[in-house]
Coordinates of C-alpha atoms (C1' of nucleotides) in Angstrom, one line a residue:
Chain A
M1 CA 0.0 0.0 0.0
D2 CA 2.4 2.7 -1.2
E3 CA 1.1 6.0 0.1
Q4 CA 1.5 9.0 -2.1
E5 CA 0.9 12.7 -1.3
I6 CA -0.8 14.5 -4.1
G7 CA -1.9 18.0 -3.4
I8 CA -3.9 17.9 -0.2
L9 CA -4.6 14.2 -0.5
R10 CA -2.7 11.2 0.9
L11 CA -3.8 8.2 -1.2
G12 CA -2.7 4.6 -1.1
L13 CA -3.7 1.9 -3.5
D14 CA -3.6 -1.9 -3.3
F15 CA -4.6 -4.5 -5.9
S16 CA -7.5 -6.3 -4.2
Q17 CA -10.0 -3.8 -5.6
P18 CA -10.3 -1.8 -8.8
L19 CA -7.9 1.1 -8.7
Y20 CA -10.5 3.7 -9.8
E21 CA -12.9 2.5 -7.1
Q22 CA -10.3 3.0 -4.5
I23 CA -9.7 6.5 -5.7
V24 CA -13.4 7.2 -5.6
E25 CA -13.8 5.9 -2.1
Q26 CA -10.8 7.8 -0.7
M27 CA -12.0 11.0 -2.3
R28 CA -15.6 10.4 -1.1
G29 CA -14.2 9.9 2.4
A30 CA -12.0 13.0 2.2
I31 CA -15.0 15.1 1.1
A32 CA -17.4 13.6 3.6
R33 CA -15.0 14.2 6.5
G34 CA -14.5 17.7 5.3
E35 CA -10.8 17.3 4.6
I36 CA -11.3 19.0 1.3
A37 CA -13.1 22.3 1.4
L38 CA -16.2 22.9 -0.7
G39 CA -15.4 24.5 -4.0
E40 CA -11.8 23.5 -3.8
K41 CA -9.8 22.2 -6.8
I42 CA -8.7 18.6 -6.7
P43 CA -5.5 17.4 -8.5
S44 CA -5.8 17.3 -12.2
V45 CA -6.2 13.9 -13.9
R46 CA -2.6 13.9 -15.1
E47 CA -1.2 15.1 -11.8
L48 CA -2.9 12.4 -9.8
A49 CA -2.1 9.7 -12.3
H50 CA 1.5 10.7 -12.2
G51 CA 1.5 10.9 -8.4
L52 CA -0.1 7.4 -8.1
K53 CA 1.9 6.0 -11.0
I54 CA -1.1 4.9 -12.8
N55 CA -2.7 5.6 -16.2
P56 CA -4.6 8.9 -16.6
N57 CA -7.6 7.0 -18.0
T58 CA -7.9 5.2 -14.7
V59 CA -8.1 8.5 -12.8
M60 CA -10.6 9.7 -15.4
S61 CA -12.9 6.9 -14.5
A62 CA -12.8 7.7 -10.9
Y63 CA -13.4 11.4 -11.5
K64 CA -16.4 10.7 -13.7
E65 CA -17.9 8.6 -11.0
L66 CA -17.4 11.4 -8.5
E67 CA -19.2 13.8 -10.8
R68 CA -22.1 11.4 -11.3
D69 CA -22.3 11.2 -7.5
G70 CA -22.7 15.0 -7.5
L71 CA -19.7 15.5 -5.4
T72 CA -17.5 17.2 -8.0
E73 CA -18.0 19.6 -10.8
T74 CA -15.7 19.7 -13.8
R75 CA -14.9 22.9 -15.7
R76 CA -13.5 22.4 -19.1
G77 CA -10.0 23.7 -19.5
Q78 CA -9.8 24.5 -15.8
G79 CA -9.9 21.4 -13.7
T80 CA -12.1 19.4 -11.4
F81 CA -13.6 21.0 -8.3
I82 CA -15.5 19.8 -5.2
T83 CA -19.1 20.9 -5.4
S84 CA -19.8 24.1 -3.5
A85 CA -23.2 22.8 -2.3
Q86 CA -22.8 21.5 1.3
E87 CA -26.3 20.0 0.9
K88 CA -25.1 17.6 -1.9
V89 CA -22.2 16.4 0.3
D90 CA -24.5 15.8 3.2
D91 CA -27.1 14.0 1.2
F92 CA -24.5 11.8 -0.3
R93 CA -22.9 11.0 3.0
S94 CA -26.1 9.9 4.6
E95 CA -27.3 7.9 1.6
W96 CA -24.0 6.2 1.4
A97 CA -23.9 5.4 5.1
E98 CA -27.5 4.1 4.9
Q99 CA -26.4 1.7 2.2
V100 CA -23.3 0.5 4.0
I101 CA -25.3 -0.1 7.2
D102 CA -28.1 -2.0 5.5
E103 CA -25.5 -4.2 3.8
F104 CA -23.8 -4.8 7.1
L105 CA -26.9 -5.7 9.0
G106 CA -28.0 -8.0 6.3
K107 CA -24.8 -9.9 6.4
M108 CA -24.8 -10.1 10.2
E109 CA -28.4 -11.3 10.4
N110 CA -27.6 -13.9 7.8
L111 CA -25.0 -15.2 10.3
G112 CA -27.6 -15.3 13.0
Y113 CA -26.6 -12.2 14.9
T114 CA -29.4 -10.1 16.5
V115 CA -29.1 -6.3 16.6
D116 CA -28.3 -6.5 20.3
D117 CA -25.4 -9.0 19.5
I118 CA -24.1 -6.5 17.0
Q119 CA -24.2 -3.6 19.4
L120 CA -22.3 -5.7 21.9
V121 CA -19.6 -6.7 19.5
I122 CA -19.1 -3.1 18.3
Q123 CA -18.9 -2.0 21.9
R124 CA -16.2 -4.5 22.6
K125 CA -14.3 -3.4 19.5
K126 CA -14.5 0.2 20.7
E127 CA -13.1 -0.8 24.1
D128 CA -10.3 -2.8 22.6
K129 CA -9.1 0.2 20.8
E130 CA -8.9 2.4 23.9
Chain B
M1 CA -41.2 -14.6 -11.1
D2 CA -37.8 -15.9 -12.2
E3 CA -37.0 -17.0 -8.7
Q4 CA -35.5 -20.5 -8.3
E5 CA -35.6 -22.4 -5.0
I6 CA -34.2 -25.7 -3.8
G7 CA -34.1 -26.8 -0.1
I8 CA -33.1 -23.8 1.9
L9 CA -31.5 -22.0 -1.1
R10 CA -33.3 -19.3 -3.0
L11 CA -31.8 -17.5 -5.9
G12 CA -33.6 -14.3 -6.9
L13 CA -32.8 -11.7 -9.6
D14 CA -29.8 -10.1 -7.9
F15 CA -27.0 -9.8 -10.4
S16 CA -25.0 -7.3 -8.4
Q17 CA -23.1 -10.1 -6.8
P18 CA -21.6 -13.2 -8.4
L19 CA -24.0 -16.1 -8.4
Y20 CA -21.6 -18.5 -6.8
E21 CA -21.1 -16.0 -3.9
Q22 CA -24.8 -15.8 -3.3
I23 CA -24.9 -19.5 -3.0
V24 CA -21.9 -19.5 -0.6
E25 CA -23.4 -16.8 1.6
Q26 CA -26.8 -18.5 1.9
M27 CA -25.2 -21.8 2.8
R28 CA -22.9 -20.2 5.3
G29 CA -25.9 -18.5 6.9
A30 CA -27.9 -21.7 7.0
I31 CA -25.1 -23.5 8.6
A32 CA -24.2 -20.8 11.1
R33 CA -27.8 -20.3 12.1
G34 CA -28.1 -24.1 12.6
E35 CA -30.7 -24.6 9.9
I36 CA -28.7 -27.3 8.3
A37 CA -27.7 -30.0 10.8
L38 CA -24.1 -30.9 11.3
G39 CA -23.0 -33.9 9.2
E40 CA -26.0 -33.6 6.9
K41 CA -25.6 -34.3 3.2
I42 CA -26.1 -31.4 0.8
P43 CA -27.3 -31.7 -2.7
S44 CA -24.8 -32.8 -5.4
V45 CA -23.4 -30.2 -7.7
R46 CA -25.5 -31.6 -10.5
E47 CA -28.7 -31.7 -8.5
L48 CA -28.3 -28.1 -7.2
A49 CA -27.4 -26.8 -10.6
H50 CA -30.4 -28.4 -12.1
G51 CA -32.7 -27.2 -9.3
L52 CA -31.5 -23.6 -9.6
K53 CA -31.3 -23.7 -13.3
I54 CA -27.7 -22.5 -13.4
N55 CA -24.4 -23.7 -14.7
P56 CA -22.8 -26.6 -12.8
N57 CA -19.5 -24.7 -12.9
T58 CA -21.1 -22.0 -10.8
V59 CA -22.2 -24.5 -8.1
M60 CA -18.8 -26.1 -8.2
S61 CA -17.1 -22.7 -7.4
A62 CA -19.5 -22.3 -4.5
Y63 CA -18.8 -25.8 -3.1
K64 CA -15.1 -25.3 -3.3
E65 CA -15.3 -22.1 -1.4
L66 CA -17.3 -23.8 1.4
E67 CA -14.8 -26.5 1.6
R68 CA -12.0 -23.9 1.9
D69 CA -14.0 -22.4 4.7
G70 CA -13.9 -25.8 6.5
L71 CA -17.7 -25.9 6.5
T72 CA -18.1 -28.9 4.3
E73 CA -16.3 -32.2 3.6
T74 CA -16.3 -34.2 0.4
R75 CA -16.4 -38.0 0.8
R76 CA -15.4 -39.8 -2.3
G77 CA -18.3 -41.6 -3.8
Q78 CA -20.7 -40.4 -1.2
G79 CA -21.1 -36.7 -1.9
T80 CA -20.7 -33.4 0.1
F81 CA -21.5 -33.1 3.8
I82 CA -21.7 -30.4 6.3
T83 CA -18.8 -30.7 8.7
S84 CA -19.8 -32.6 11.9
A85 CA -17.5 -30.5 14.1
Q86 CA -19.5 -27.9 15.8
E87 CA -16.2 -26.2 16.7
K88 CA -15.4 -25.5 13.0
V89 CA -18.8 -23.9 12.5
D90 CA -18.4 -21.7 15.5
D91 CA -14.9 -20.7 14.6
F92 CA -16.0 -19.8 11.1
R93 CA -18.9 -17.9 12.3
S94 CA -16.9 -15.6 14.6
E95 CA -14.1 -15.1 12.2
W96 CA -16.5 -14.2 9.4
A97 CA -18.4 -11.9 11.6
E98 CA -15.1 -10.2 12.7
Q99 CA -14.2 -9.6 9.1
V100 CA -17.6 -8.2 8.2
I101 CA -17.5 -5.9 11.2
D102 CA -14.0 -4.6 10.5
E103 CA -14.9 -3.9 6.9
F104 CA -18.1 -2.1 8.0
L105 CA -16.3 0.0 10.6
G106 CA -13.6 0.9 8.1
K107 CA -16.2 2.2 5.6
M108 CA -18.1 4.1 8.3
E109 CA -14.9 5.7 9.6
N110 CA -14.0 6.6 6.1
L111 CA -17.2 8.6 6.0
G112 CA -16.3 10.3 9.3
Y113 CA -18.7 8.4 11.6
T114 CA -17.4 7.7 15.1
V115 CA -18.2 4.4 16.8
D116 CA -20.7 6.3 18.9
D117 CA -22.4 7.6 15.8
I118 CA -22.6 4.1 14.5
Q119 CA -24.1 2.7 17.7
L120 CA -26.8 5.4 17.5
V121 CA -27.7 4.8 13.9
I122 CA -28.0 1.1 14.4
Q123 CA -30.1 1.7 17.5
R124 CA -32.4 3.9 15.5
K125 CA -32.6 1.2 12.7
K126 CA -33.7 -1.3 15.3
E127 CA -36.4 0.9 16.7
D128 CA -37.7 1.6 13.2
K129 CA -38.2 -2.0 12.7
E130 CA -40.2 -2.5 15.8
Chain C
M1 CA -23.2 7.4 -41.9
D2 CA -22.5 3.7 -42.5
E3 CA -25.4 1.8 -41.2
Q4 CA -24.7 -1.6 -39.8
E5 CA -27.2 -4.3 -38.7
I6 CA -26.2 -6.0 -35.5
G7 CA -28.7 -8.3 -34.0
I8 CA -32.0 -6.6 -33.9
L9 CA -30.4 -3.2 -34.2
R10 CA -29.6 -1.0 -37.1
L11 CA -27.0 1.5 -36.0
G12 CA -25.2 4.2 -37.9
L13 CA -22.5 6.4 -36.6
D14 CA -21.0 9.7 -37.7
F15 CA -18.1 11.7 -36.3
S16 CA -19.8 14.9 -35.2
Q17 CA -20.6 13.5 -31.8
P18 CA -18.8 11.1 -29.4
L19 CA -19.3 7.5 -30.7
Y20 CA -20.4 6.1 -27.4
E21 CA -23.0 8.8 -27.0
Q22 CA -24.5 8.0 -30.4
I23 CA -24.8 4.3 -29.4
V24 CA -26.4 5.4 -26.1
E25 CA -28.9 7.6 -27.9
Q26 CA -29.8 5.0 -30.5
M27 CA -30.3 2.3 -27.9
R28 CA -32.4 4.6 -25.8
G29 CA -34.5 5.3 -28.7
A30 CA -34.9 1.7 -29.7
I31 CA -35.9 0.8 -26.1
A32 CA -38.2 3.8 -25.7
R33 CA -40.0 3.1 -29.0
G34 CA -40.3 -0.5 -27.9
E35 CA -38.3 -1.9 -30.7
I36 CA -36.3 -4.0 -28.3
A37 CA -38.5 -6.1 -26.0
L38 CA -38.2 -5.9 -22.2
G39 CA -35.8 -8.4 -20.8
E40 CA -34.2 -9.0 -24.2
K41 CA -30.5 -9.5 -24.7
I42 CA -28.6 -6.8 -26.6
P43 CA -25.5 -7.6 -28.6
S44 CA -22.4 -8.3 -26.6
V45 CA -19.8 -5.7 -26.3
R46 CA -17.5 -7.5 -28.7
E47 CA -20.2 -8.3 -31.2
L48 CA -21.3 -4.7 -31.4
A49 CA -17.8 -3.4 -31.5
H50 CA -17.0 -5.7 -34.3
G51 CA -20.2 -4.9 -36.2
L52 CA -19.6 -1.1 -35.9
K53 CA -15.9 -1.5 -36.5
I54 CA -15.0 0.4 -33.4
N55 CA -13.1 -0.4 -30.2
P56 CA -14.8 -2.6 -27.6
N57 CA -13.9 -0.1 -24.9
T58 CA -16.1 2.5 -26.7
V59 CA -19.0 0.2 -26.6
M60 CA -18.4 -0.5 -23.0
S61 CA -18.7 3.2 -22.2
A62 CA -22.0 3.2 -23.9
Y63 CA -23.3 0.1 -22.2
K64 CA -22.3 1.5 -18.8
E65 CA -24.2 4.6 -19.3
L66 CA -27.3 2.7 -20.3
E67 CA -27.0 0.7 -17.1
R68 CA -26.6 3.9 -15.1
D69 CA -29.8 5.1 -16.7
G70 CA -31.5 2.0 -15.4
L71 CA -32.4 0.8 -18.9
T72 CA -30.2 -2.3 -18.9
E73 CA -29.0 -4.9 -16.5
T74 CA -25.7 -6.7 -16.9
R75 CA -25.3 -10.3 -15.9
R76 CA -21.7 -11.3 -15.4
G77 CA -20.7 -14.0 -17.8
Q78 CA -24.0 -13.9 -19.6
G79 CA -24.4 -10.6 -21.3
T80 CA -26.3 -7.3 -21.2
F81 CA -30.1 -7.3 -21.1
I82 CA -32.9 -4.6 -21.3
T83 CA -34.5 -4.1 -18.0
S84 CA -37.6 -6.1 -17.5
A85 CA -39.4 -3.2 -15.7
Q86 CA -41.6 -1.3 -18.0
E87 CA -41.9 1.3 -15.4
K88 CA -38.2 2.2 -15.6
V89 CA -38.4 2.6 -19.4
D90 CA -41.5 4.8 -19.1
D91 CA -39.9 6.9 -16.4
F92 CA -36.8 7.4 -18.4
R93 CA -38.7 8.2 -21.5
S94 CA -40.7 11.0 -19.9
E95 CA -37.8 12.5 -18.0
W96 CA -35.6 12.5 -21.0
A97 CA -38.4 14.1 -23.1
E98 CA -39.0 16.7 -20.5
Q99 CA -35.3 17.6 -20.6
V100 CA -35.2 17.8 -24.4
I101 CA -38.3 20.0 -24.4
D102 CA -37.1 22.4 -21.8
E103 CA -33.8 22.8 -23.6
F104 CA -35.6 23.5 -26.9
L105 CA -38.1 26.0 -25.4
G106 CA -35.2 27.8 -23.8
K107 CA -33.3 28.2 -27.1
M108 CA -36.4 29.3 -28.9
E109 CA -37.3 31.9 -26.3
N110 CA -33.8 33.1 -26.4
L111 CA -34.4 33.8 -30.1
G112 CA -37.6 35.7 -29.3
Y113 CA -40.1 33.1 -30.3
T114 CA -43.2 32.8 -28.2
V115 CA -44.8 29.4 -27.5
D116 CA -47.5 30.2 -30.1
D117 CA -44.8 31.0 -32.7
I118 CA -43.3 27.6 -31.9
Q119 CA -46.6 25.7 -32.3
L120 CA -47.1 27.4 -35.7
V121 CA -43.6 26.5 -37.0
I122 CA -44.0 22.9 -35.9
Q123 CA -47.4 22.7 -37.5
R124 CA -45.9 24.0 -40.7
K125 CA -43.1 21.4 -40.5
K126 CA -45.7 18.7 -40.1
E127 CA -47.7 19.8 -43.1
D128 CA -44.5 20.0 -45.2
K129 CA -43.8 16.4 -44.6
E130 CA -47.2 15.3 -45.7
Chain D
M1 CA -22.9 34.6 -6.0
D2 CA -20.2 34.1 -8.5
E3 CA -22.2 35.6 -11.3
Q4 CA -20.6 38.1 -13.6
E5 CA -22.5 40.6 -15.6
I6 CA -21.6 43.2 -18.2
G7 CA -24.1 45.0 -20.4
I8 CA -26.7 42.5 -21.5
L9 CA -24.5 39.5 -20.8
R10 CA -24.7 37.5 -17.7
L11 CA -22.5 34.5 -17.0
G12 CA -23.6 32.2 -14.3
L13 CA -22.3 28.9 -12.9
D14 CA -23.2 26.7 -15.8
F15 CA -20.2 24.6 -16.8
S16 CA -22.2 22.1 -18.8
Q17 CA -21.7 24.1 -21.9
P18 CA -18.5 25.8 -23.1
L19 CA -18.1 29.3 -21.9
Y20 CA -17.6 30.8 -25.3
E21 CA -20.8 29.2 -26.5
Q22 CA -22.8 30.7 -23.7
I23 CA -21.5 34.1 -24.7
V24 CA -22.4 33.4 -28.4
E25 CA -25.9 32.3 -27.5
Q26 CA -26.6 35.3 -25.3
M27 CA -25.4 37.6 -28.0
R28 CA -27.4 35.9 -30.7
G29 CA -30.4 36.1 -28.5
A30 CA -30.0 39.8 -27.7
I31 CA -29.5 40.6 -31.4
A32 CA -32.4 38.5 -32.6
R33 CA -34.7 39.9 -30.0
G34 CA -33.6 43.4 -31.0
E35 CA -32.1 44.2 -27.6
I36 CA -28.9 45.4 -29.2
A37 CA -29.5 47.9 -32.0
L38 CA -28.1 47.3 -35.5
G39 CA -24.8 48.9 -36.1
E40 CA -24.1 49.3 -32.4
K41 CA -20.6 48.8 -31.1
I42 CA -20.1 45.8 -28.7
P43 CA -17.4 45.7 -26.0
S44 CA -13.8 45.0 -27.0
V45 CA -12.5 41.5 -26.3
R46 CA -10.4 42.9 -23.5
E47 CA -13.2 44.8 -22.0
L48 CA -15.6 41.9 -22.0
A49 CA -13.0 39.4 -20.8
H50 CA -12.2 41.7 -17.9
G51 CA -15.8 42.4 -17.1
L52 CA -16.7 38.7 -17.1
K53 CA -13.5 37.8 -15.4
I54 CA -12.7 35.2 -18.0
N55 CA -9.8 34.5 -20.4
P56 CA -9.6 36.8 -23.4
N57 CA -9.1 33.7 -25.6
T58 CA -12.6 32.6 -24.6
V59 CA -14.1 35.9 -25.7
M60 CA -12.1 35.8 -28.9
S61 CA -13.6 32.5 -29.8
A62 CA -17.1 33.8 -29.2
Y63 CA -16.6 36.9 -31.3
K64 CA -15.2 34.8 -34.2
E65 CA -18.2 32.7 -34.2
L66 CA -20.5 35.7 -34.2
E67 CA -18.6 37.0 -37.2
R68 CA -18.9 33.7 -39.0
D69 CA -22.7 33.9 -38.4
G70 CA -22.7 37.2 -40.2
L71 CA -24.0 39.0 -37.1
T72 CA -21.0 41.2 -36.4
E73 CA -18.4 43.1 -38.4
T74 CA -14.9 44.0 -37.3
R75 CA -13.7 47.4 -38.4
R76 CA -10.0 47.8 -38.1
G77 CA -9.0 50.2 -35.5
Q78 CA -12.6 50.8 -34.4
G79 CA -13.8 47.6 -32.8
T80 CA -16.6 45.1 -33.3
F81 CA -20.1 46.2 -34.4
I82 CA -23.4 44.5 -34.8
T83 CA -24.2 44.2 -38.5
S84 CA -26.3 47.1 -39.8
A85 CA -28.2 44.8 -42.2
Q86 CA -31.5 43.9 -40.7
E87 CA -31.8 41.2 -43.4
K88 CA -28.8 39.4 -42.1
V89 CA -30.2 39.3 -38.6
D90 CA -33.5 38.0 -39.9
D91 CA -31.9 35.4 -42.1
F92 CA -29.8 34.2 -39.2
R93 CA -32.7 34.1 -36.8
S94 CA -34.8 31.9 -39.1
E95 CA -31.9 29.6 -40.1
W96 CA -30.9 29.1 -36.5
A97 CA -34.5 28.4 -35.4
E98 CA -34.9 25.9 -38.2
Q99 CA -31.8 24.1 -37.0
V100 CA -32.9 24.1 -33.4
I101 CA -36.3 22.8 -34.4
D102 CA -35.0 20.0 -36.6
E103 CA -32.6 18.9 -33.9
F104 CA -35.5 18.9 -31.4
L105 CA -37.9 17.0 -33.6
G106 CA -35.2 14.5 -34.3
K107 CA -34.7 13.8 -30.7
M108 CA -38.3 13.6 -29.9
E109 CA -39.0 11.2 -32.8
N110 CA -36.1 9.1 -31.6
L111 CA -38.0 8.7 -28.3
G112 CA -41.2 7.7 -30.2
Y113 CA -43.1 11.0 -30.0
T114 CA -45.2 12.0 -32.9
V115 CA -45.6 15.6 -34.0
D116 CA -49.1 15.6 -32.4
D117 CA -47.7 14.3 -29.1
I118 CA -45.1 17.1 -29.2
Q119 CA -47.8 19.8 -29.8
L120 CA -49.7 18.5 -26.9
V121 CA -46.8 18.5 -24.5
I122 CA -45.8 22.0 -25.5
Q123 CA -49.4 23.1 -25.1
R124 CA -49.4 21.7 -21.6
K125 CA -46.1 23.4 -20.8
K126 CA -47.6 26.7 -21.8
E127 CA -50.6 26.2 -19.7
D128 CA -48.5 25.3 -16.7
K129 CA -46.7 28.6 -16.9
E130 CA -49.8 30.6 -17.0
Chain E
dG1 C1' -2.4 23.8 -19.1
dT2 C1' -7.3 21.3 -18.4
dG3 C1' -10.8 17.4 -19.2
dG4 C1' -12.6 14.0 -22.9
dT5 C1' -12.7 10.5 -26.5
dC6 C1' -10.7 6.8 -28.9
dT7 C1' -7.7 2.9 -30.2
dA8 C1' -5.0 -1.4 -29.6
dG9 C1' -4.1 -4.8 -26.9
dA10 C1' -3.5 -7.3 -22.4
dC11 C1' -5.4 -9.8 -18.5
dC12 C1' -9.0 -11.0 -15.0
dA13 C1' -13.5 -13.0 -13.0
dC14 C1' -17.7 -15.2 -14.0
dG15 C1' -20.8 -18.9 -16.0
Chain F
dG1 C1' -18.3 -17.1 -24.3
dT2 C1' -19.5 -12.7 -21.3
dG3 C1' -18.5 -8.1 -18.9
dG4 C1' -14.7 -5.3 -16.5
dT5 C1' -10.2 -3.1 -15.5
dC6 C1' -6.0 -1.4 -16.9
dT7 C1' -2.1 0.4 -19.8
dA8 C1' 0.2 3.1 -23.4
dG9 C1' -0.3 6.4 -26.3
dA10 C1' -2.8 9.5 -29.7
dC11 C1' -5.7 13.5 -30.7
dC12 C1' -9.3 17.0 -29.8
dA13 C1' -11.8 21.1 -27.6
dC14 C1' -11.6 24.5 -24.2
dA15 C1' -9.5 28.4 -21.2

DNA sequence: GTGGTCTAGACCACG
DNA sequence: GTGGTCTAGACCACA
């Protein structure tokens, strides 16, 4: 997991998942956590590709998906920017979380865990970390 | 309805996940929840493939993964059986849950949710259901 | 505008617009007009690419967009199929038309045409054809 | 609000269309609707670029297209002027409208709408506005 | 400089 | 066989 700093981002990629998806997820995270300010420019396709040592087309795929998500806006000849609408970011964050949670609960229930079991396990996880 | 069913398995119209994985997950769930008794024989590859109207190769992949998990045993000339060691089932269940939970927590933290946030959201989900 | 027949489709491409967009539009049209039945398989990426003498990646782009639109469903290892939900097709058709109409009315009003003017011109167009 | 305005031109935050085209369309509209008098001088490239806070090259492209349309004339040492031939404006307006209408009808027919359908939808749009 | 489209050709996972 | 990801490298439109 070679980590690279590109602009304000610190990205690391592995090979167990499509590269472009990893970029998308890490960007989504950085935006949702507010590490990139609204309206801010993100690295150009070429810049990021060079920094991560991957093909520009791969970065393009990632950037297009972010735009479809409504998280970025691309301005021809200028670059790619985070949306300036806080609302879009918030909507995306909660929808995305909802989806992740439902998938998780489904898998756990499939294994026979009740919601109470789940709460307990998470609680234990939390205490382990401390 | 295009849904196919055989024994405890039910395949619907979900193509977002590989078919063989869907079979694996349903089997894993049924075993973990004790719906299939230890030592019980499961359908042959050909039987299941025919029953679900899918390619035998697909069933084959699923059965191989279950065997790798240590949940089934193949007895030459007799067929495939659920392991008769309760211990193996329990180990698998907790390891698998651990993995699911870690993946979940990772995704949620990526979106900027703390463990407390997560506990809250799950609690609310639970109350919604009731 | 070399027209090629591929499966049930008759597609023709020019170079004044991105190739993948032309494929998307022609497919959308064929689906909206009901020329391809719901649930039907469309040509494989390679088949269509070969038929149109273009690169498979270009066809892939088009097919991905159709899937994002909810008009197709892709089944790994099997192919790409028109959605079997009539509702999705209808929704897409009316949303798409709405968008086309708004864009049109905007342009015409920009040129100083009133809605009545527009109705008249279209009427005349219609009579010309007959 | 990031909106920039100069004279009759107003540039908003629309990046779905090239900037230079937006300028061209607004100019065309203003001329066709008679909001700019025939023979009138329009701002110099530099003035407009500065007023709209955009790159002079962008304005340049727009002005070139207007001249190709026959709507403006460049007089050496004096600047750019709207054509003083009413005829040219009228010709342009009807040709342009023709083109817009044909494109629109093509798209709608692609979606399976008949001319009558289209008339109806536009009628409904009109009534909605009132 | 920016994003966007396209090709040629490789390799992978799935059924 | 199917779709999907990735690379290398070309060329275009826009600012």
